[in-house]
Structures are given as C-alpha cells and as structure tokens.
XYZ file of C-alpha atoms in Angstrom:
474
model
C -4.196 6.815 30.996
C -2.386 4.256 33.098
C -4.701 2.853 35.709
C -3.423 0.198 38.089
C -1.311 -2.316 36.217
C 0.503 -1.525 32.984
C -0.975 -3.443 30.058
C 1.266 -5.291 27.605
C 0.187 -6.914 24.359
C 2.469 -9.837 23.512
C 1.688 -9.956 19.791
C 2.507 -6.318 19.007
C 6.130 -7.053 18.081
C 5.266 -9.501 15.307
C 2.362 -7.479 13.946
C 4.333 -4.260 13.456
C 7.190 -5.814 11.500
C 7.094 -5.100 7.759
C 9.520 -6.692 5.349
C 10.349 -4.883 2.093
C 12.789 -5.281 -0.763
C 14.996 -2.279 -1.382
C 18.494 -1.057 -2.185
C 19.972 -3.016 0.733
C 17.882 -6.199 0.514
C 21.034 -8.202 -0.279
C 22.572 -7.395 3.128
C 22.457 -10.404 5.497
C 24.897 -9.198 8.193
C 28.288 -7.528 8.688
C 30.277 -10.405 7.200
C 32.526 -10.945 10.245
C 34.050 -14.146 11.610
C 34.142 -15.176 15.296
C 37.288 -13.086 15.868
C 35.490 -9.979 14.496
C 37.703 -10.000 11.396
C 35.939 -8.812 8.250
C 35.782 -11.284 5.373
C 36.456 -9.834 1.910
C 32.989 -10.759 0.594
C 30.400 -12.150 3.007
C 26.696 -11.756 3.816
C 26.282 -9.213 1.002
C 29.039 -6.939 2.355
C 32.061 -5.976 0.248
C 35.109 -3.911 1.281
C 35.031 -1.335 4.128
C 37.063 -3.781 6.232
C 38.032 -1.321 8.990
C 34.539 0.182 9.237
C 32.890 -3.260 9.444
C 35.359 -4.435 12.077
C 34.643 -1.321 14.156
C 30.896 -1.927 13.740
C 31.468 -5.503 14.956
C 33.055 -4.198 18.167
C 30.019 -1.941 18.712
C 27.792 -4.964 18.028
C 29.528 -6.963 20.764
C 28.969 -4.087 23.197
C 25.261 -4.013 22.309
C 24.827 -7.780 22.717
C 26.365 -7.680 26.198
C 23.651 -5.175 27.103
C 25.684 -3.556 29.870
C 26.160 -0.135 28.298
C 23.789 2.767 27.809
C 24.093 6.074 26.032
C 26.902 5.161 23.641
C 26.792 6.898 20.267
C 28.480 6.069 16.959
C 28.907 8.252 13.867
C 29.240 6.672 10.415
C 30.912 9.367 8.306
C 31.893 9.153 4.659
C 31.209 10.269 1.108
C 27.891 9.435 -0.584
C 27.714 5.835 -1.812
C 30.362 4.387 0.533
C 28.083 1.937 2.382
C 27.115 3.791 5.582
C 23.463 2.678 5.512
C 24.570 -0.813 4.424
C 26.711 -1.125 7.576
C 23.770 0.008 9.724
C 21.507 -2.556 8.006
C 24.169 -5.228 8.531
C 24.193 -4.406 12.251
C 20.396 -4.747 12.363
C 20.519 -8.171 10.662
C 23.336 -9.396 12.924
C 21.469 -8.390 16.085
C 18.510 -10.651 15.296
C 14.774 -10.120 15.717
C 14.684 -9.895 19.509
C 16.957 -6.841 19.707
C 15.011 -3.674 18.800
C 16.400 -1.702 15.854
C 14.638 1.586 15.028
C 15.451 3.607 11.893
C 14.713 7.284 11.432
C 15.514 9.879 8.767
C 16.256 13.277 10.281
C 13.870 15.113 7.961
C 10.946 12.972 9.259
C 11.090 14.789 12.594
C 10.067 18.107 11.011
C 7.076 16.649 9.142
C 5.381 14.799 12.026
C 2.339 16.255 13.769
C 4.140 16.451 17.120
C 7.015 18.328 18.691
C 10.591 17.485 17.694
C 11.510 16.316 21.184
C 8.426 14.055 21.349
C 9.359 12.476 18.007
C 12.900 11.798 19.247
C 11.610 10.449 22.579
C 9.331 8.001 20.751
C 12.252 6.942 18.524
C 14.434 6.342 21.608
C 11.751 4.222 23.283
C 11.180 2.200 20.095
C 14.832 1.142 20.409
C 14.504 -0.175 23.987
C 12.944 -3.604 24.424
C 11.473 -5.274 27.494
C 11.741 -9.060 27.705
C 8.783 -10.092 29.873
C 8.645 -13.542 31.438
C 5.378 -14.982 32.659
C 4.207 -18.414 33.720
C 0.989 -19.792 32.319
C -0.997 -22.932 33.127
C -1.725 -25.254 30.215
C -3.709 -28.455 29.733
C -1.830 -30.578 27.188
C -2.929 -33.994 26.049
C -4.470 -36.257 23.429
C -8.225 -35.990 22.842
C -9.903 -39.331 23.539
C -13.541 -38.296 23.059
C -15.665 -35.171 22.617
C -19.359 -35.174 23.577
C -21.459 -32.119 22.693
C -25.102 -31.881 23.744
C -27.190 -29.836 21.328
C -30.479 -28.753 22.950
C -33.604 -28.453 20.789
C -34.226 -24.778 21.592
C -32.138 -22.381 19.496
C -31.593 -20.025 22.447
C -30.403 -22.755 24.813
C -26.645 -22.896 25.434
C -24.650 -25.892 24.277
C -22.818 -28.031 26.788
C -20.506 -30.985 26.567
C -17.550 -32.967 27.853
C -14.054 -33.663 26.576
C -11.856 -36.567 27.636
C -8.093 -36.017 27.392
C -5.166 -38.260 28.259
C -1.399 -38.436 28.533
C 0.771 -41.540 28.762
C 0.143 -41.599 32.533
C -3.391 -40.322 33.156
C -6.830 -39.635 31.677
C -9.313 -36.922 32.758
C -12.750 -35.647 31.704
C -13.532 -31.900 31.616
C -16.871 -30.082 31.280
C -17.179 -27.715 28.314
C -18.924 -24.330 28.176
C -20.353 -22.496 25.190
C -17.119 -20.622 24.307
C -14.916 -23.692 24.594
C -17.260 -25.655 22.314
C -17.087 -22.861 19.718
C -13.253 -22.871 19.924
C -13.103 -26.647 19.470
C -15.408 -26.481 16.441
C -13.397 -23.589 14.952
C -10.104 -25.499 15.332
C -11.799 -28.676 13.965
C -10.590 -30.730 16.921
C -11.497 -34.440 16.836
C -10.563 -37.617 18.725
C -6.884 -38.431 18.244
C -5.693 -34.792 18.046
C -3.038 -33.544 20.477
C -4.021 -30.070 21.750
C -3.086 -27.495 24.396
C -5.604 -25.329 26.244
C -4.484 -22.107 27.967
C -6.391 -22.060 31.258
C -6.223 -18.249 31.591
C -7.476 -17.287 28.125
C -9.145 -20.531 26.973
C -7.108 -20.441 23.766
C -6.837 -23.819 22.016
C -3.759 -24.767 19.956
C -3.679 -27.865 17.794
C -0.204 -29.474 17.938
C -0.914 -32.350 15.565
C -2.343 -35.854 15.436
C -1.275 -38.705 17.698
C 0.909 -41.449 16.213
C -1.614 -43.962 17.604
C -4.064 -42.775 14.906
C -1.548 -42.691 12.042
C -3.268 -45.661 10.345
C -6.761 -44.179 10.455
C -8.191 -43.804 6.954
C -9.248 -40.182 7.571
C -5.943 -39.101 9.164
C -3.666 -39.545 6.165
C -3.133 -36.307 4.280
C -0.174 -34.380 2.826
C -0.319 -31.743 5.569
C -1.006 -34.063 8.516
C 1.547 -33.669 11.302
C 1.965 -36.593 13.710
C 3.207 -36.079 17.281
C 3.778 -38.271 20.320
C 1.169 -38.477 23.059
C 2.320 -36.077 25.837
C 3.941 -37.514 28.951
C 3.370 -36.702 32.634
C 0.377 -34.802 34.008
C -2.288 -33.086 31.914
C -1.922 -29.730 33.695
C 1.488 -28.111 33.216
C 3.151 -24.785 33.989
C 5.032 -23.202 31.120
C 7.214 -20.063 30.971
C 6.353 -17.740 28.089
C 8.722 -14.938 27.014
C 7.522 -11.828 25.120
C 9.685 -8.983 23.797
C 7.963 -5.619 23.331
C 9.373 -2.095 23.113
C 8.782 0.650 25.654
C 7.061 2.711 22.938
C 4.538 -0.062 22.295
C 3.727 -0.221 26.015
C 3.395 3.606 26.028
C 0.883 3.509 23.145
C -1.159 0.671 24.638
C -1.549 2.554 27.924
C -2.077 6.059 26.544
C -4.999 5.463 24.182
C -8.520 4.158 24.766
C -8.223 1.903 21.709
C -5.052 0.351 23.176
C -2.720 -1.476 20.814
C -5.007 -0.724 17.816
C -3.375 2.731 17.752
C -0.219 0.985 16.521
C -2.083 -0.142 13.377
C -3.646 3.248 12.630
C -0.343 5.049 13.246
C -2.157 7.760 15.202
C -0.032 7.521 18.342
C 0.067 11.288 18.907
C 1.971 12.832 21.811
C 2.222 10.716 24.946
C 2.110 12.489 28.285
C 5.192 12.467 30.507
C 3.184 11.103 33.470
C 2.234 7.978 31.465
C 5.881 7.245 30.679
C 6.918 7.802 34.296
C 4.363 5.267 35.553
C 5.430 2.749 32.896
C 9.111 3.181 33.806
C 8.269 2.604 37.486
C 6.292 -0.537 36.625
C 9.079 -1.891 34.412
C 11.602 -1.216 37.200
C 9.305 -3.129 39.570
C 9.134 -6.074 37.144
C 12.936 -6.078 36.894
C 13.302 -6.270 40.676
C 10.828 -9.164 40.817
C 12.669 -11.003 38.015
C 9.636 -10.839 35.703
C 11.324 -8.669 33.063
C 14.683 -7.509 31.786
C 15.701 -4.598 29.573
C 16.949 -5.339 26.041
C 18.985 -2.302 24.890
C 18.586 -1.848 21.147
C 19.860 0.488 18.442
C 18.462 3.768 17.138
C 19.807 4.625 13.670
C 19.368 8.233 12.500
C 20.313 8.785 8.845
C 21.324 12.215 7.450
C 21.901 13.467 11.001
C 23.150 16.864 9.727
C 19.499 17.714 8.948
C 18.705 17.944 12.697
C 18.726 21.425 14.241
C 20.427 22.731 17.388
C 17.363 21.956 19.550
C 17.426 18.294 18.499
C 21.166 18.067 19.120
C 20.690 19.512 22.624
C 17.976 16.932 23.307
C 20.239 14.071 22.097
C 22.995 15.284 24.424
C 20.660 15.039 27.407
C 18.908 11.821 26.315
C 22.197 9.935 25.961
C 22.898 10.495 29.672
C 19.821 8.553 30.857
C 20.072 4.948 32.092
C 17.445 3.715 29.614
C 19.158 5.101 26.490
C 19.778 2.762 23.529
C 22.947 2.702 21.457
C 22.680 5.615 19.018
C 24.092 5.191 15.501
C 24.022 8.250 13.223
C 25.241 8.709 9.649
C 26.168 11.724 7.545
C 27.905 12.475 4.237
C 28.664 16.139 4.992
C 32.058 17.743 5.598
C 32.513 21.023 7.478
C 29.110 22.657 7.171
C 26.655 24.846 9.062
C 24.786 23.624 12.127
C 21.096 23.941 11.322
C 19.447 26.652 13.405
C 22.712 28.563 14.026
C 25.233 30.656 12.103
C 28.158 28.454 13.135
C 29.964 25.771 11.159
C 31.187 22.448 12.498
C 32.549 19.106 11.197
C 29.655 17.053 9.757
C 27.193 19.808 10.793
C 27.129 18.432 14.362
C 27.904 20.566 17.459
C 31.344 19.946 18.978
C 29.945 18.889 22.394
C 27.899 16.097 20.760
C 30.776 15.109 18.444
C 32.890 14.620 21.551
C 30.493 11.862 22.696
C 30.611 9.997 19.375
C 32.810 7.097 18.330
C 33.488 8.032 14.694
C 33.726 5.281 12.050
C 34.852 6.559 8.645
C 34.026 4.846 5.367
C 36.244 5.004 2.269
C 35.424 5.093 -1.451
C 35.190 1.652 -3.064
C 37.969 0.455 -5.380
C 37.161 -0.653 -8.934
C 37.476 -4.322 -7.927
C 35.082 -3.834 -4.987
C 32.582 -2.067 -7.257
C 32.698 -5.112 -9.563
C 31.930 -7.456 -6.648
C 29.048 -5.267 -5.447
C 27.560 -5.125 -8.953
C 27.837 -8.940 -9.227
C 25.886 -9.290 -5.960
C 23.215 -6.825 -7.139
C 22.855 -8.653 -10.487
C 22.257 -11.877 -8.588
C 19.823 -10.162 -6.197
C 17.832 -8.624 -9.081
C 18.019 -11.914 -11.064
C 19.725 -10.333 -14.081
C 22.088 -12.320 -16.328
C 24.909 -10.191 -17.794
C 27.824 -10.957 -20.119
C 31.403 -10.535 -18.922
C 32.016 -7.556 -21.248
C 28.851 -5.851 -19.977
C 29.950 -6.379 -16.357
C 33.339 -4.785 -17.109
C 31.656 -1.801 -18.774
C 29.188 -1.407 -15.872
C 32.106 -1.521 -13.420
C 33.871 1.246 -15.333
C 30.679 3.335 -15.378
C 30.342 2.861 -11.610
C 33.976 3.847 -11.048
C 33.835 6.980 -13.222
C 30.331 8.182 -12.248
C 28.917 6.645 -9.056
C 28.093 3.203 -7.680
C 24.442 4.143 -7.154
C 24.075 5.204 -10.795
C 25.591 1.911 -12.003
C 23.290 -0.161 -9.775
C 20.235 1.640 -11.147
C 21.266 0.779 -14.717
C 21.066 -3.004 -14.041
C 17.288 -3.434 -14.192
C 16.901 -0.802 -16.929
C 19.421 -2.667 -19.109
C 17.635 -5.976 -18.387
C 14.362 -4.528 -19.712
C 16.107 -3.323 -22.895
C 17.606 -6.810 -23.339
C 14.151 -8.385 -22.950
C 12.812 -6.168 -25.738
C 15.330 -7.663 -28.156
C 14.544 -11.132 -26.683
C 18.064 -11.694 -25.376
C 18.806 -13.998 -22.440
C 21.694 -11.843 -21.182
C 22.389 -8.126 -20.891
C 25.114 -7.138 -23.352
C 27.258 -4.027 -23.931
C 24.778 -2.584 -26.440
C 21.967 -2.717 -23.846
C 24.094 -0.821 -21.336
C 25.027 1.686 -24.050
C 21.341 2.391 -24.734
C 20.382 2.969 -21.087
C 23.598 4.965 -20.520
C 22.439 7.317 -23.286
C 18.839 7.426 -22.002
C 19.621 8.191 -18.348
C 22.354 10.703 -17.619
C 24.471 10.848 -14.465
C 25.112 13.992 -12.400
C 28.248 15.069 -14.313
C 26.587 14.897 -17.738
C 23.472 16.604 -16.397
C 25.644 19.443 -15.079
C 27.395 19.727 -18.427
C 24.025 19.993 -20.178
C 22.922 22.771 -17.812
C 26.096 24.773 -18.474
C 25.779 24.437 -22.250
C 22.157 25.586 -22.234
C 22.252 27.879 -19.204
C 20.849 30.844 -21.153
C 17.582 28.974 -21.718
C 16.991 28.332 -17.979
C 15.548 30.743 -15.441
C 17.624 32.103 -12.529
C 20.772 30.298 -13.611
C 24.073 30.951 -11.823
C 27.180 29.010 -12.835
C 29.789 28.784 -10.024
C 33.462 29.260 -10.910
C 35.259 26.085 -11.887
C 32.068 24.208 -12.747
C 32.505 24.685 -16.486
C 35.936 22.991 -16.404
C 34.504 20.061 -14.425
C 31.687 19.711 -16.952
C 34.193 19.638 -19.827
C 36.129 16.838 -18.096
C 32.857 14.928 -17.635
C 32.170 15.293 -21.363
C 35.559 13.742 -22.185
C 34.858 10.808 -19.842
C 31.472 10.297 -21.493
C 33.082 10.126 -24.942
C 35.602 7.541 -23.706
C 32.889 5.329 -22.196
C 30.738 5.501 -25.317
C 33.754 4.539 -27.501
C-alpha cells in the first residue's frame, strides 16, 4: 500500500545488479566513432556495419531522452549478432540508463498474468533520477571523549571535537553515535563526514597533518586535506532508481527486501497510479527527472496475440521506454491465431517498428570474431588451427565454432601442449557433431528411431553435409 509519501530506497540500483560472464562478455559497446560511423573491429564488435550504425542513431535518440514509445526490430538469421548489438547498446548507454532484458518465453512461466509481466518489464526500463539535498558535518577529528559509566545498563555519553581550516566545534555524542564511531574505528586525525539526517558516519581518510605519526603509516592509509570552510555543509545527492523498484518498495510490507527474494508478485494498478502522480509532482518541483531506458525482448515471435495487443497500447503512453525486439524467424504464424505474418509479428505492430536487418558474417569476419573469443577465453591457438576453425565456422555455424574453442583447449591440455593445434580441433570436431551431421545421422538410422518422419529434400541436404564433413576432416 502507498500511504502518504512514496518511499524510495537509494541503494536498490546497485544491489540488484549482477555481473556474469557469458557468450557476449567480450562486448564493450557498439564500436562507433563520434560521427556514428562503425569501425571495422572495435569494442568486441565485428562486421554488421549498417546495423551498428543504425543502432547508434537509436542510441543518440535514447540519450537525448525526448522520445517515448519508439520500437526497433533486429531481424536476421541465427548467429548474425542481434543479441550482441543489443548488448553493445546496453554497454554504450552506461550504468545510469536502465536496460531491461527479457526472453519472450519467460512471460508464460511466471506466476502472474502476461500483461502484468510486460508492465513490470516496461517499468524496469524507466528510471527516475531523484535529487535531494542533505546536511553534512565534514571535518577533521581533533579529540574524542567517551564517558563509560560503571553500571552496565547505563548509557554511554561523550563529546567529539571537529575542525576545518577556519573553525573548530565540539558536539555531544549519544549512544548510537558512539557505537558508529567505534565501528568505523574513528580516531583523532581522521577526516570524517556525518549525515545529520541518518547519523551515518563515513571515513574519508587521514589528515596530512598526521602523516608523520608512527601509527598512521600503513599500505592502505589514505591521506586527505583538512576540509575548508564551515563544518556544516549542504550537499546535493543524486539517486537513480527504476519505477518498478519504487512499485515493489511501496506494494509490500517488507519493502525493498522483496527485490532480494524475487517475490514481487502482481502489483495493484492503484499503487502504480499513486506512484506516477508522486513522480509527476517531483518533476514539477524539480526534485526528479525521468530517465527513459531500453527494454530488450529476445525471440519476440514467441509472444502471442494478447501480448502484441498490449505492446501496441503500451507504446502509446508517455512513460514508455524505447523497445528493442529481436527475432530470427521469416514469414511464420502469429502465436494464438491461424494467420501468418513476417517475423510472426502482427502487421499493425510491425508498422510501428524501425527494422534493422543483420547479414551473415563473411569468412574474414568469422576469423576476427574467433580471434576475439580466443583472447576472451584465454586460449592460445596456432595459425593453422585458427584457419581450420574459421572454415568450420563458415561451413557449419559461428556458434558451433565458438563452442569448440574451450573444448579443444582442454584436449590440448591433456597432451600437455601450450597451444591448440589442428589435431586437437579434429578430435573435438569428431566428438561433437554440428546440426548438419546430426541430421545426416538421423536419416541414415531413421528406422531405429520412434515416430520418425523425413521431409522431402532433407536426404539430399544430409548427403551434401556428409561431403563437407569429409573435406574438413581431410
């Protein structure tokens, strides 16, 4: 329930971020220069010059923050870098701009309605930059006096003397402040800040005046100048949180702890309405501003007609983020209907989308990508092995070739070799088959499988795959 003021937790943004290493961990950005021209190889990106340039234009629109409800479709064959471009956009936007990722199939497995799941995803992609002024006491500690009464139940009391270059003041200490000072191990000569509202103590370092003290010299000791001006100062603090995080904090009794448990559940429409009104009020007062982010939905063809209808309506709202969707489908059925459409998306939604197409990588580009992945996975490989891996990637698929890198490195370790050679790739190529060889195997032994149906033309394709396999092995 929202009662009175809307609550915001400033530390939610940092606590919910999780870094992980995956297939696109080598991506650092879109690899564009200041004129939005794509470099051949930059920031982990290779090729797809036109698609990256188009993504750069979208990125500029997002950074200006003046548009709402724009949608972009990344369309192309499997393994042509659609997700890599989306990840590059996320890296280029920086940490302050919200970027939410969602796989379409997730929506059908959550314990909430499809529209609620999409609403939460939309609000995760809209940030609120909140500005607030706080009063701080900042200075160098001259002396700390703590009175410890004899009775165990009696409360401690004390005094602290702090100074700047212009003034010196003594403050009385209560029980909680004494505990905070002891916890932070504050002593005379330390430069500290005290938040007057919360009582939080932050240790900035040790004053240069005490740099020659015998107990101050240590490898991790940080020396700072004694603060100037008055002890009491006003400081502007900026927090960036998403609308979804504010929703969760105000809709559950446990507040922001619901973000850790993941049990956010469905949030009532009334709660969101009150939060939107409060945010609008903050914007008018100059306390907050909206940070439009990006919502990336992968495999968008897996959504059904109800979800597509919801997206159509949601994109028309003022608080909509920039929607980026990706698909590898051609003309296929719209889920939930008997009709077919390009990319499995209804025509009325397609009409709203700016479509960016990706193209298959050339053999030279595959070589560059494999070189980057070898460096990322810390695998040394001979020149002949790199050429063979490039050919495998060109004739089978880039994803298959990338997955062979670590497997070949393990085989090379077993023979105690410093580099992966052609024979190591040959072994893993024989161990792990690609899609074409797997299909050929199924056709050859189809009588031994249950419920097997071989489509017309598949046998010829399998025979061609067998010839390619023989060439690679030779």
